[in-house]
PDB file of C-alpha atoms in Angstrom:
ATOM      1  CA  LYS E1253     100.093 -94.658 277.957  1.00  0.00           C
ATOM      2  CA  PHE E1254      97.610 -91.849 278.648  1.00  0.00           C
ATOM      3  CA  THR E1255      94.813 -92.382 281.152  1.00  0.00           C
ATOM      4  CA  GLU E1256      91.767 -90.192 281.549  1.00  0.00           C
ATOM      5  CA  GLU E1257      91.752 -88.435 284.923  1.00  0.00           C
ATOM      6  CA  PHE E1258      88.597 -86.407 284.674  1.00  0.00           C
ATOM      7  CA  ALA E1259      85.129 -87.154 283.400  1.00  0.00           C
ATOM      8  CA  ASP E1260      85.073 -84.064 281.139  1.00  0.00           C
ATOM      9  CA  LYS E1261      88.064 -85.505 279.201  1.00  0.00           C
ATOM     10  CA  ASP E1262      89.833 -82.155 279.004  1.00  0.00           C
ATOM     11  CA  VAL E1263      92.865 -83.308 281.017  1.00  0.00           C
ATOM     12  CA  TYR E1264      94.968 -86.362 280.302  1.00  0.00           C
ATOM     13  CA  SER E1265      97.823 -87.614 282.525  1.00  0.00           C
ATOM     14  CA  TRP E1266     100.667 -90.062 282.359  1.00  0.00           C
ATOM     15  CA  ASN E1267     102.836 -91.095 285.317  1.00  0.00           C
ATOM     16  CA  LYS E1268     106.073 -93.043 285.271  1.00  0.00           C
ATOM     17  CA  GLU E1269     107.762 -93.126 288.671  1.00  0.00           C
ATOM     18  CA  ASP E1270     109.320 -89.655 288.972  1.00  0.00           C
ATOM     19  CA  ILE E1271     107.883 -88.034 285.826  1.00  0.00           C
ATOM     20  CA  GLU E1272     104.335 -86.759 285.440  1.00  0.00           C
ATOM     21  CA  ILE E1273     102.965 -85.345 282.159  1.00  0.00           C
ATOM     22  CA  LYS E1274      99.587 -83.635 281.891  1.00  0.00           C
ATOM     23  CA  ALA E1275      97.963 -82.369 278.699  1.00  0.00           C
ATOM     24  CA  ASN E1276      94.955 -80.059 278.985  1.00  0.00           C
ATOM     25  CA  SER E1277      92.725 -79.023 276.122  1.00  0.00           C
ATOM     26  CA  HIS E1278      90.882 -75.798 276.904  1.00  0.00           C
ATOM     27  CA  ASN E1279      89.037 -75.090 273.679  1.00  0.00           C
ATOM     28  CA  GLY E1280      90.087 -77.761 271.207  1.00  0.00           C
ATOM     29  CA  ASN E1281      92.727 -75.511 269.625  1.00  0.00           C
ATOM     30  CA  ASP E1282      94.988 -74.844 272.623  1.00  0.00           C
ATOM     31  CA  ILE E1283      96.877 -77.637 274.372  1.00  0.00           C
ATOM     32  CA  VAL E1284      98.762 -77.030 277.611  1.00  0.00           C
ATOM     33  CA  VAL E1285     101.400 -79.645 278.411  1.00  0.00           C
ATOM     34  CA  THR E1286     102.907 -79.729 281.898  1.00  0.00           C
ATOM     35  CA  VAL E1287     105.900 -81.910 282.705  1.00  0.00           C
ATOM     36  CA  LYS E1288     106.773 -82.427 286.372  1.00  0.00           C
ATOM     37  CA  MET E1289     109.924 -84.268 287.480  1.00  0.00           C
ATOM     38  CA  ILE E1290     111.015 -85.277 290.992  1.00  0.00           C
ATOM     39  CA  ASP E1291     114.539 -86.504 291.683  1.00  0.00           C
ATOM     40  CA  ASN E1292     115.717 -88.893 294.424  1.00  0.00           C
ATOM     41  CA  THR E1293     116.045 -86.049 296.941  1.00  0.00           C
ATOM     42  CA  ASN E1294     112.489 -84.857 296.274  1.00  0.00           C
ATOM     43  CA  HIS E1295     113.548 -81.789 294.286  1.00  0.00           C
ATOM     44  CA  GLU E1296     110.716 -80.859 291.973  1.00  0.00           C
ATOM     45  CA  VAL E1297     110.907 -79.213 288.563  1.00  0.00           C
ATOM     46  CA  GLU E1298     107.802 -78.329 286.606  1.00  0.00           C
ATOM     47  CA  GLN E1299     107.616 -76.844 283.136  1.00  0.00           C
ATOM     48  CA  THR E1300     104.524 -75.861 281.167  1.00  0.00           C
ATOM     49  CA  LYS E1301     104.338 -75.297 277.421  1.00  0.00           C
ATOM     50  CA  ASN E1302     101.367 -74.028 275.418  1.00  0.00           C
ATOM     51  CA  TYR E1303     100.706 -75.408 271.938  1.00  0.00           C
ATOM     52  CA  LYS E1304      98.185 -74.141 269.448  1.00  0.00           C
ATOM     53  CA  ILE E1305      96.589 -76.513 266.988  1.00  0.00           C
ATOM     54  CA  ASP E1306      95.103 -75.044 263.822  1.00  0.00           C
ATOM     55  CA  THR E1307      92.849 -77.491 261.994  1.00  0.00           C
ATOM     56  CA  GLU E1308      91.116 -75.089 259.580  1.00  0.00           C
ATOM     57  CA  LYS E1309      92.266 -73.477 256.347  1.00  0.00           C
ATOM     58  CA  PRO E1310      92.117 -69.705 255.899  1.00  0.00           C
ATOM     59  CA  GLN E1311      89.215 -68.219 253.942  1.00  0.00           C
ATOM     60  CA  ILE E1312      88.979 -65.924 250.919  1.00  0.00           C
ATOM     61  CA  ASP E1313      85.673 -64.169 250.311  1.00  0.00           C
ATOM     62  CA  VAL E1314      84.994 -61.950 247.304  1.00  0.00           C
ATOM     63  CA  ILE E1315      83.504 -58.657 248.445  1.00  0.00           C
ATOM     64  CA  SER E1316      83.231 -57.182 244.948  1.00  0.00           C
ATOM     65  CA  VAL E1317      84.610 -56.980 241.426  1.00  0.00           C
ATOM     66  CA  SER E1318      84.369 -53.438 240.093  1.00  0.00           C
ATOM     67  CA  ASP E1319      82.061 -52.953 237.107  1.00  0.00           C
ATOM     68  CA  GLU E1320      81.763 -56.723 236.973  1.00  0.00           C
ATOM     69  CA  ASN E1321      79.880 -57.059 233.663  1.00  0.00           C
ATOM     70  CA  ASP E1322      80.850 -53.793 231.920  1.00  0.00           C
ATOM     71  CA  TRP E1323      83.828 -53.462 229.599  1.00  0.00           C
ATOM     72  CA  LYS E1324      86.568 -51.449 231.366  1.00  0.00           C
ATOM     73  CA  GLN E1325      90.317 -50.851 231.017  1.00  0.00           C
ATOM     74  CA  SER E1326      90.883 -52.512 234.392  1.00  0.00           C
ATOM     75  CA  LYS E1327      88.952 -54.158 237.202  1.00  0.00           C
ATOM     76  CA  THR E1328      89.557 -54.168 240.935  1.00  0.00           C
ATOM     77  CA  ILE E1329      88.827 -57.295 242.960  1.00  0.00           C
ATOM     78  CA  LYS E1330      88.121 -56.592 246.635  1.00  0.00           C
ATOM     79  CA  LEU E1331      88.607 -59.588 248.926  1.00  0.00           C
ATOM     80  CA  ASN E1332      88.317 -60.405 252.589  1.00  0.00           C
ATOM     81  CA  VAL E1333      90.984 -62.824 253.831  1.00  0.00           C
ATOM     82  CA  SER E1334      90.683 -64.436 257.261  1.00  0.00           C
ATOM     83  CA  ASP E1335      91.806 -67.275 259.486  1.00  0.00           C
ATOM     84  CA  LYS E1336      90.117 -67.813 262.854  1.00  0.00           C
ATOM     85  CA  THR E1337      92.912 -69.678 264.590  1.00  0.00           C
ATOM     86  CA  SER E1338      96.503 -68.901 263.612  1.00  0.00           C
ATOM     87  CA  GLY E1339      95.969 -65.835 261.413  1.00  0.00           C
ATOM     88  CA  VAL E1340      96.750 -65.149 257.756  1.00  0.00           C
ATOM     89  CA  ALA E1341     100.423 -65.247 256.785  1.00  0.00           C
ATOM     90  CA  GLY E1342     100.003 -64.216 253.144  1.00  0.00           C
ATOM     91  CA  LEU E1343      97.863 -63.938 250.027  1.00  0.00           C
ATOM     92  CA  TYR E1344      99.101 -64.677 246.517  1.00  0.00           C
ATOM     93  CA  ILE E1345      97.644 -64.376 243.013  1.00  0.00           C
ATOM     94  CA  LEU E1346      98.691 -66.436 239.997  1.00  0.00           C
ATOM     95  CA  GLU E1347      97.457 -66.675 236.440  1.00  0.00           C
ATOM     96  CA  ASP E1348      97.808 -70.465 236.397  1.00  0.00           C
ATOM     97  CA  LYS E1349      96.561 -73.080 238.845  1.00  0.00           C
ATOM     98  CA  LEU E1350      99.310 -74.568 240.999  1.00  0.00           C
ATOM     99  CA  GLU E1351      99.559 -78.303 241.532  1.00  0.00           C
ATOM    100  CA  ASN E1352     101.116 -79.495 244.802  1.00  0.00           C
ATOM    101  CA  ILE E1353     100.593 -76.183 246.563  1.00  0.00           C
ATOM    102  CA  ASN E1354     102.886 -75.428 249.500  1.00  0.00           C
ATOM    103  CA  LYS E1355     104.547 -72.410 251.097  1.00  0.00           C
ATOM    104  CA  ASP E1356     107.833 -72.970 249.246  1.00  0.00           C
ATOM    105  CA  ALA E1357     106.048 -73.107 245.888  1.00  0.00           C
ATOM    106  CA  LEU E1358     104.264 -69.827 246.582  1.00  0.00           C
ATOM    107  CA  ASN E1359     107.532 -68.125 247.577  1.00  0.00           C
ATOM    108  CA  ASP E1360     109.418 -69.509 244.565  1.00  0.00           C
ATOM    109  CA  ASP E1361     110.950 -66.538 242.711  1.00  0.00           C
ATOM    110  CA  THR E1362     110.461 -68.263 239.365  1.00  0.00           C
ATOM    111  CA  LEU E1363     106.667 -67.962 239.749  1.00  0.00           C
ATOM    112  CA  LYS E1364     105.711 -64.612 238.299  1.00  0.00           C
ATOM    113  CA  VAL E1365     102.605 -62.768 237.190  1.00  0.00           C
ATOM    114  CA  SER E1366     102.396 -60.374 234.272  1.00  0.00           C
ATOM    115  CA  GLU E1367     102.506 -56.607 234.798  1.00  0.00           C
ATOM    116  CA  THR E1368      98.770 -56.533 234.007  1.00  0.00           C
ATOM    117  CA  VAL E1369      98.034 -58.507 237.191  1.00  0.00           C
ATOM    118  CA  ASN E1370      98.458 -56.671 240.519  1.00  0.00           C
ATOM    119  CA  SER E1371     101.231 -54.564 238.910  1.00  0.00           C
ATOM    120  CA  GLY E1372     103.337 -57.718 238.504  1.00  0.00           C
ATOM    121  CA  ASN E1373     103.298 -58.629 242.215  1.00  0.00           C
ATOM    122  CA  LYS E1374     102.183 -62.155 243.024  1.00  0.00           C
ATOM    123  CA  LYS E1375     102.084 -61.330 246.754  1.00  0.00           C
ATOM    124  CA  VAL E1376      98.974 -59.307 247.564  1.00  0.00           C
ATOM    125  CA  LYS E1377      98.977 -56.697 250.327  1.00  0.00           C
ATOM    126  CA  ILE E1378      96.431 -57.436 253.067  1.00  0.00           C
ATOM    127  CA  GLU E1379      95.171 -54.431 255.018  1.00  0.00           C
ATOM    128  CA  ASP E1380      94.828 -54.486 258.825  1.00  0.00           C
ATOM    129  CA  ASP E1381      91.076 -55.089 258.494  1.00  0.00           C
ATOM    130  CA  GLY E1382      91.688 -58.251 256.411  1.00  0.00           C
ATOM    131  CA  THR E1383      90.727 -56.724 253.059  1.00  0.00           C
ATOM    132  CA  ALA E1384      92.844 -56.849 249.928  1.00  0.00           C
ATOM    133  CA  ASN E1385      92.484 -55.074 246.590  1.00  0.00           C
ATOM    134  CA  VAL E1386      93.876 -56.475 243.353  1.00  0.00           C
ATOM    135  CA  THR E1387      93.809 -54.557 240.075  1.00  0.00           C
ATOM    136  CA  ILE E1388      93.607 -56.532 236.851  1.00  0.00           C
ATOM    137  CA  SER E1389      94.283 -54.885 233.494  1.00  0.00           C
ATOM    138  CA  LYS E1390      94.947 -58.010 231.425  1.00  0.00           C
ATOM    139  CA  SER E1391      92.710 -57.816 228.353  1.00  0.00           C
ATOM    140  CA  GLY E1392      90.168 -60.537 227.749  1.00  0.00           C
ATOM    141  CA  SER E1393      86.489 -61.336 227.796  1.00  0.00           C
ATOM    142  CA  SER E1394      87.076 -63.884 230.587  1.00  0.00           C
ATOM    143  CA  ASN E1395      90.303 -64.597 232.498  1.00  0.00           C
ATOM    144  CA  ASP E1396      90.724 -66.892 235.502  1.00  0.00           C
ATOM    145  CA  TYR E1397      92.969 -65.973 238.432  1.00  0.00           C
ATOM    146  CA  TYR E1398      93.997 -68.238 241.303  1.00  0.00           C
ATOM    147  CA  PHE E1399      94.279 -66.786 244.794  1.00  0.00           C
ATOM    148  CA  TYR E1400      96.137 -68.665 247.518  1.00  0.00           C
ATOM    149  CA  ALA E1401      95.781 -67.724 251.189  1.00  0.00           C
ATOM    150  CA  ILE E1402      98.251 -69.301 253.611  1.00  0.00           C
ATOM    151  CA  ASP E1403      97.851 -69.226 257.382  1.00  0.00           C
ATOM    152  CA  ASN E1404     100.539 -69.144 260.072  1.00  0.00           C
ATOM    153  CA  ALA E1405     100.241 -72.917 260.503  1.00  0.00           C
ATOM    154  CA  GLY E1406     101.079 -73.450 256.809  1.00  0.00           C
ATOM    155  CA  LYS E1407      97.629 -74.476 255.590  1.00  0.00           C
ATOM    156  CA  ILE E1408      96.644 -73.123 252.163  1.00  0.00           C
ATOM    157  CA  TYR E1409      93.265 -72.281 250.679  1.00  0.00           C
ATOM    158  CA  GLU E1410      92.776 -71.784 246.933  1.00  0.00           C
ATOM    159  CA  LYS E1411      90.042 -69.715 245.291  1.00  0.00           C
ATOM    160  CA  LYS E1412      89.521 -69.252 241.541  1.00  0.00           C
ATOM    161  CA  ILE E1413      88.070 -65.896 240.503  1.00  0.00           C
ATOM    162  CA  THR E1414      87.012 -65.094 236.946  1.00  0.00           C
ATOM    163  CA  VAL E1415      87.325 -61.506 235.735  1.00  0.00           C
ATOM    164  CA  LYS E1416      85.314 -60.569 232.652  1.00  0.00           C
ATOM    165  CA  ASN E1417      85.361 -57.802 230.050  1.00  0.00           C
ATOM    166  CA  VAL E1418      88.736 -56.086 230.386  1.00  0.00           C
ATOM    167  CA  ASP E1419      90.083 -54.155 227.405  1.00  0.00           C
ATOM    168  CA  SER E1420      93.320 -52.342 228.188  1.00  0.00           C
ATOM    169  CA  GLU E1421      94.624 -52.273 224.630  1.00  0.00           C
ATOM    170  CA  LYS E1422      94.557 -49.029 222.704  1.00  0.00           C
ATOM    171  CA  PRO E1423      92.648 -49.087 219.415  1.00  0.00           C
ATOM    172  CA  GLU E1424      94.599 -49.062 216.189  1.00  0.00           C
ATOM    173  CA  ILE E1425      94.437 -45.805 214.317  1.00  0.00           C
ATOM    174  CA  PRO E1426      94.707 -46.218 210.572  1.00  0.00           C
ATOM    175  CA  ILE E1427      97.533 -44.357 208.923  1.00  0.00           C
ATOM    176  CA  VAL E1428      96.339 -41.882 206.343  1.00  0.00           C
ATOM    177  CA  LYS E1429      98.847 -40.791 203.737  1.00  0.00           C
ATOM    178  CA  VAL E1430      98.690 -38.462 200.820  1.00  0.00           C
ATOM    179  CA  ASN E1431     100.563 -39.214 197.662  1.00  0.00           C
ATOM    180  CA  GLU E1432     101.244 -36.139 195.628  1.00  0.00           C
ATOM    181  CA  GLY E1433      98.895 -35.870 192.709  1.00  0.00           C
ATOM    182  CA  GLN E1434      96.713 -38.786 193.847  1.00  0.00           C
ATOM    183  CA  GLU E1435      93.527 -39.148 195.780  1.00  0.00           C
ATOM    184  CA  TRP E1436      93.598 -39.725 199.509  1.00  0.00           C
ATOM    185  CA  THR E1437      94.163 -43.393 200.408  1.00  0.00           C
ATOM    186  CA  GLN E1438      93.900 -45.337 203.629  1.00  0.00           C
ATOM    187  CA  SER E1439      96.176 -48.166 204.662  1.00  0.00           C
ATOM    188  CA  LYS E1440      97.312 -49.871 207.809  1.00  0.00           C
TER     189      LYS E1440
END
């Protein structure tokens, strides 16, 4: 049973004969637990352990999509990925929305992206400043991509980003052939 020792409610204590446990919350995210034990000969042992509690998901913010509305062979999505408490552990991109998202699912080797998405890498490189660039060359007038940021506490944030007007396919050139003694003809 915990009892409040101080009016500011930042320190909680529990005493049971020769064992004393104190838990201090300094900023709501860090908990310091101190255990103090005294034996029958009054020898004292005290041990302190710090715990961090992360209650917020990481964030993904779109900085820009290159040539957003123009038709191009590829587009680059620039993102900012952050987590205020435990830090970002990874960023992933998939072409399909995941149900039951967890760290194991994101690291599953059977989940793949096509070569036209981030050069076939589902794990996106995050720079030291928290930015990430993803190149998309999958043709289509509108394609959805699902980004998953995971923090060091295991919490995951999902963001859907739509990329428009990508045409990476070469045009077809008609084959022109000449039949001897005939007019020019055109066929595919």
